[in-house]
PDB file of C-alpha atoms in Angstrom:
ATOM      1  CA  UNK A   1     112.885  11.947 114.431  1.00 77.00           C
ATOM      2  CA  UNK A   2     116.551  12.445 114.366  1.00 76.00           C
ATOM      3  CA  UNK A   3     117.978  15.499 113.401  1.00 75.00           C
ATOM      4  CA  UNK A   4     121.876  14.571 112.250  1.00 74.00           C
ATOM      5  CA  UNK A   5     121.404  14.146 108.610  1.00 72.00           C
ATOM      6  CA  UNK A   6     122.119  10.490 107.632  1.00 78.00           C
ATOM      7  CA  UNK A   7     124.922  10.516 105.683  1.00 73.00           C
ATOM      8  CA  UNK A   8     127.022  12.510 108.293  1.00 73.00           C
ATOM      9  CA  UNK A   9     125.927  10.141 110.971  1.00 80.00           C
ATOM     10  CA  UNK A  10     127.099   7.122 109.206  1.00 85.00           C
ATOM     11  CA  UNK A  11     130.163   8.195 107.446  1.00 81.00           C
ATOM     12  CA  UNK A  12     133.189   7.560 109.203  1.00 86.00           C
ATOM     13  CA  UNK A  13     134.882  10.585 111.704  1.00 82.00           C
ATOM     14  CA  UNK A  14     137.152  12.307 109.468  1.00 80.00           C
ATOM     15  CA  UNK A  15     140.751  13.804 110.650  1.00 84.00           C
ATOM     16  CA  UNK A  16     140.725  16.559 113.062  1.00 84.00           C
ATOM     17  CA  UNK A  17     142.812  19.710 110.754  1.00 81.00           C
ATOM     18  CA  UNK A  18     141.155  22.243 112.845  1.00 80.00           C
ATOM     19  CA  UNK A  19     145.218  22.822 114.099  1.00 82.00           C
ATOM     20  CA  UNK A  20     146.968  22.775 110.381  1.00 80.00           C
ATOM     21  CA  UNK A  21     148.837  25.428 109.331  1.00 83.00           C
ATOM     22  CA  UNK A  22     147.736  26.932 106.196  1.00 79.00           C
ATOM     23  CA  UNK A  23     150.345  28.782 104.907  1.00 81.00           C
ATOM     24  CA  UNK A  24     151.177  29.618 101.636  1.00 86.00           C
ATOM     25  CA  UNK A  25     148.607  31.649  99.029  1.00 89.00           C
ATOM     26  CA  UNK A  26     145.693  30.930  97.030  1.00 91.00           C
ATOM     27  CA  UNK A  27     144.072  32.902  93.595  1.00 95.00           C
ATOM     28  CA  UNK A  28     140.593  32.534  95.181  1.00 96.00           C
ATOM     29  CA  UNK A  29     139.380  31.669  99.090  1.00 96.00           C
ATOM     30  CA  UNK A  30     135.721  29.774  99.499  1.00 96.00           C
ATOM     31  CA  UNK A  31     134.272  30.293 103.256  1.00 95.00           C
ATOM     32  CA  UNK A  32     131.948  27.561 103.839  1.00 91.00           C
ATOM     33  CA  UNK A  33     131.566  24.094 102.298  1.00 90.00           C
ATOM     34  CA  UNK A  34     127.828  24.258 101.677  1.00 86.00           C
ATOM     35  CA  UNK A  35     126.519  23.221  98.528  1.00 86.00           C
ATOM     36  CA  UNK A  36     127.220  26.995  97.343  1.00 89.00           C
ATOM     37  CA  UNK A  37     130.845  27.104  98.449  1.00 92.00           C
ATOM     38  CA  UNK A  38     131.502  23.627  97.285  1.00 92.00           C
ATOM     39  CA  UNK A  39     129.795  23.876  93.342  1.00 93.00           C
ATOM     40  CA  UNK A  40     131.842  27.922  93.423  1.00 96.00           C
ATOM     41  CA  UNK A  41     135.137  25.679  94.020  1.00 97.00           C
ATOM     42  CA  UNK A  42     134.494  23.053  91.769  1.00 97.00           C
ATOM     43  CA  UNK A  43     133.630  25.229  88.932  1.00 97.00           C
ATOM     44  CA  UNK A  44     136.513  27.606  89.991  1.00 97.00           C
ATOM     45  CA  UNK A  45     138.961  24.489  89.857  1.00 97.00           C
ATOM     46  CA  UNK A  46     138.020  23.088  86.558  1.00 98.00           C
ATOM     47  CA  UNK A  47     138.729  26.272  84.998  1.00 97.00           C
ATOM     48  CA  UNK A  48     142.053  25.948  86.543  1.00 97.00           C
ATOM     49  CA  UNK A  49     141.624  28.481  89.381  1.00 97.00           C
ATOM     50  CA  UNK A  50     144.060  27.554  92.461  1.00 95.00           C
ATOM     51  CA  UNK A  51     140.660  27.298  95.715  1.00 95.00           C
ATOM     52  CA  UNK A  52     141.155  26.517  98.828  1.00 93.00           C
ATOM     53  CA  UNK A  53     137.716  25.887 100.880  1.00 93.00           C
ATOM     54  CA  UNK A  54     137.109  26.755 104.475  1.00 92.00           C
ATOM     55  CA  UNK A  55     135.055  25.110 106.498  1.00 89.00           C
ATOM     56  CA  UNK A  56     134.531  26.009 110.543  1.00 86.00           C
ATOM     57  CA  UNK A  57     132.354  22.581 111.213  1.00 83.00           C
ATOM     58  CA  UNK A  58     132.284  19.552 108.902  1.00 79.00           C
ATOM     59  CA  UNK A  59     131.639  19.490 104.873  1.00 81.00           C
ATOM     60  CA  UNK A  60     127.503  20.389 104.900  1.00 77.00           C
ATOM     61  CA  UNK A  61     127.471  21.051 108.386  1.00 75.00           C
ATOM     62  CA  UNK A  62     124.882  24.060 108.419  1.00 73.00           C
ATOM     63  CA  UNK A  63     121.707  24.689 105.939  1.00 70.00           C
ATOM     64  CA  UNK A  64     123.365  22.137 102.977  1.00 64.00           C
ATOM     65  CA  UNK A  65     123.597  19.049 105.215  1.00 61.00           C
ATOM     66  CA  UNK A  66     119.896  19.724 106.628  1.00 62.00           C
ATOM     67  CA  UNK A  67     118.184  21.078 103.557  1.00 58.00           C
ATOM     68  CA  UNK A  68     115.737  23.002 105.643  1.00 54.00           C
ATOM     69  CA  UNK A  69     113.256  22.613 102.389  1.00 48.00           C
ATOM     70  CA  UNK A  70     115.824  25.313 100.572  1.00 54.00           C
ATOM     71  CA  UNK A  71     117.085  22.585  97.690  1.00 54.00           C
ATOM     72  CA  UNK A  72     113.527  21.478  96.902  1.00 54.00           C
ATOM     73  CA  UNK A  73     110.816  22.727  94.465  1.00 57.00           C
ATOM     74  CA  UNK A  74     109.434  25.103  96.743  1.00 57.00           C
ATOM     75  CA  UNK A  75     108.047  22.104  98.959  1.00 59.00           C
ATOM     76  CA  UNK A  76     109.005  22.800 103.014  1.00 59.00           C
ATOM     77  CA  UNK A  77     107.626  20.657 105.846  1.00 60.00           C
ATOM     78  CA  UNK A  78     108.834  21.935 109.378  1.00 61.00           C
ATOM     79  CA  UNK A  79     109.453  19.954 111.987  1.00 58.00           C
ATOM     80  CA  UNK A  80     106.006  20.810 113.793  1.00 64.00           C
ATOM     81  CA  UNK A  81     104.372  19.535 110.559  1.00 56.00           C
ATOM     82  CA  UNK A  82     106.290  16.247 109.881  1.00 51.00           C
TER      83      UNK A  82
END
């Protein structure tokens, strides 16, 4: 069993902006690029909101990029089960 979700451990390494400046100012501020954060910023944008999202690990890293059994009809199998 491997635990890195597939699709962040074959997509290519993205750039490393843990050092950018941010600067300037924004109407609204997402913390975490889950699937919550991401479909808030999204939605936000269309409506022509100016979003910035922040993200401490990668896009999905925590709960969104492993699933956990959260995003499914109410069907969870833990690891001890699988």
């Amino acid at each position: 069993m491997k635990f890195t979700p597939y699709w962040l451990d074959t997509a290519p390494q993205g750039p490393d902006r843990s050092g950018s400046d941010i600067g300037g100012s924004v109407e609204v501020a997402i913390i975490g690029a889950g699937l919550t954060g991401l479909s808030a910023a999204l939605h936000l944008a269309r409506k022509g909101a100016n979003v910035h999202v922040f993200e401490k690990d990668t896009v999905g890293f925590g709960a969104s990029g492993r699933n956990g059994g959260m995003a499914t009809t109410g069907m969870s199998i833990g690891f001890r089960s699988a």
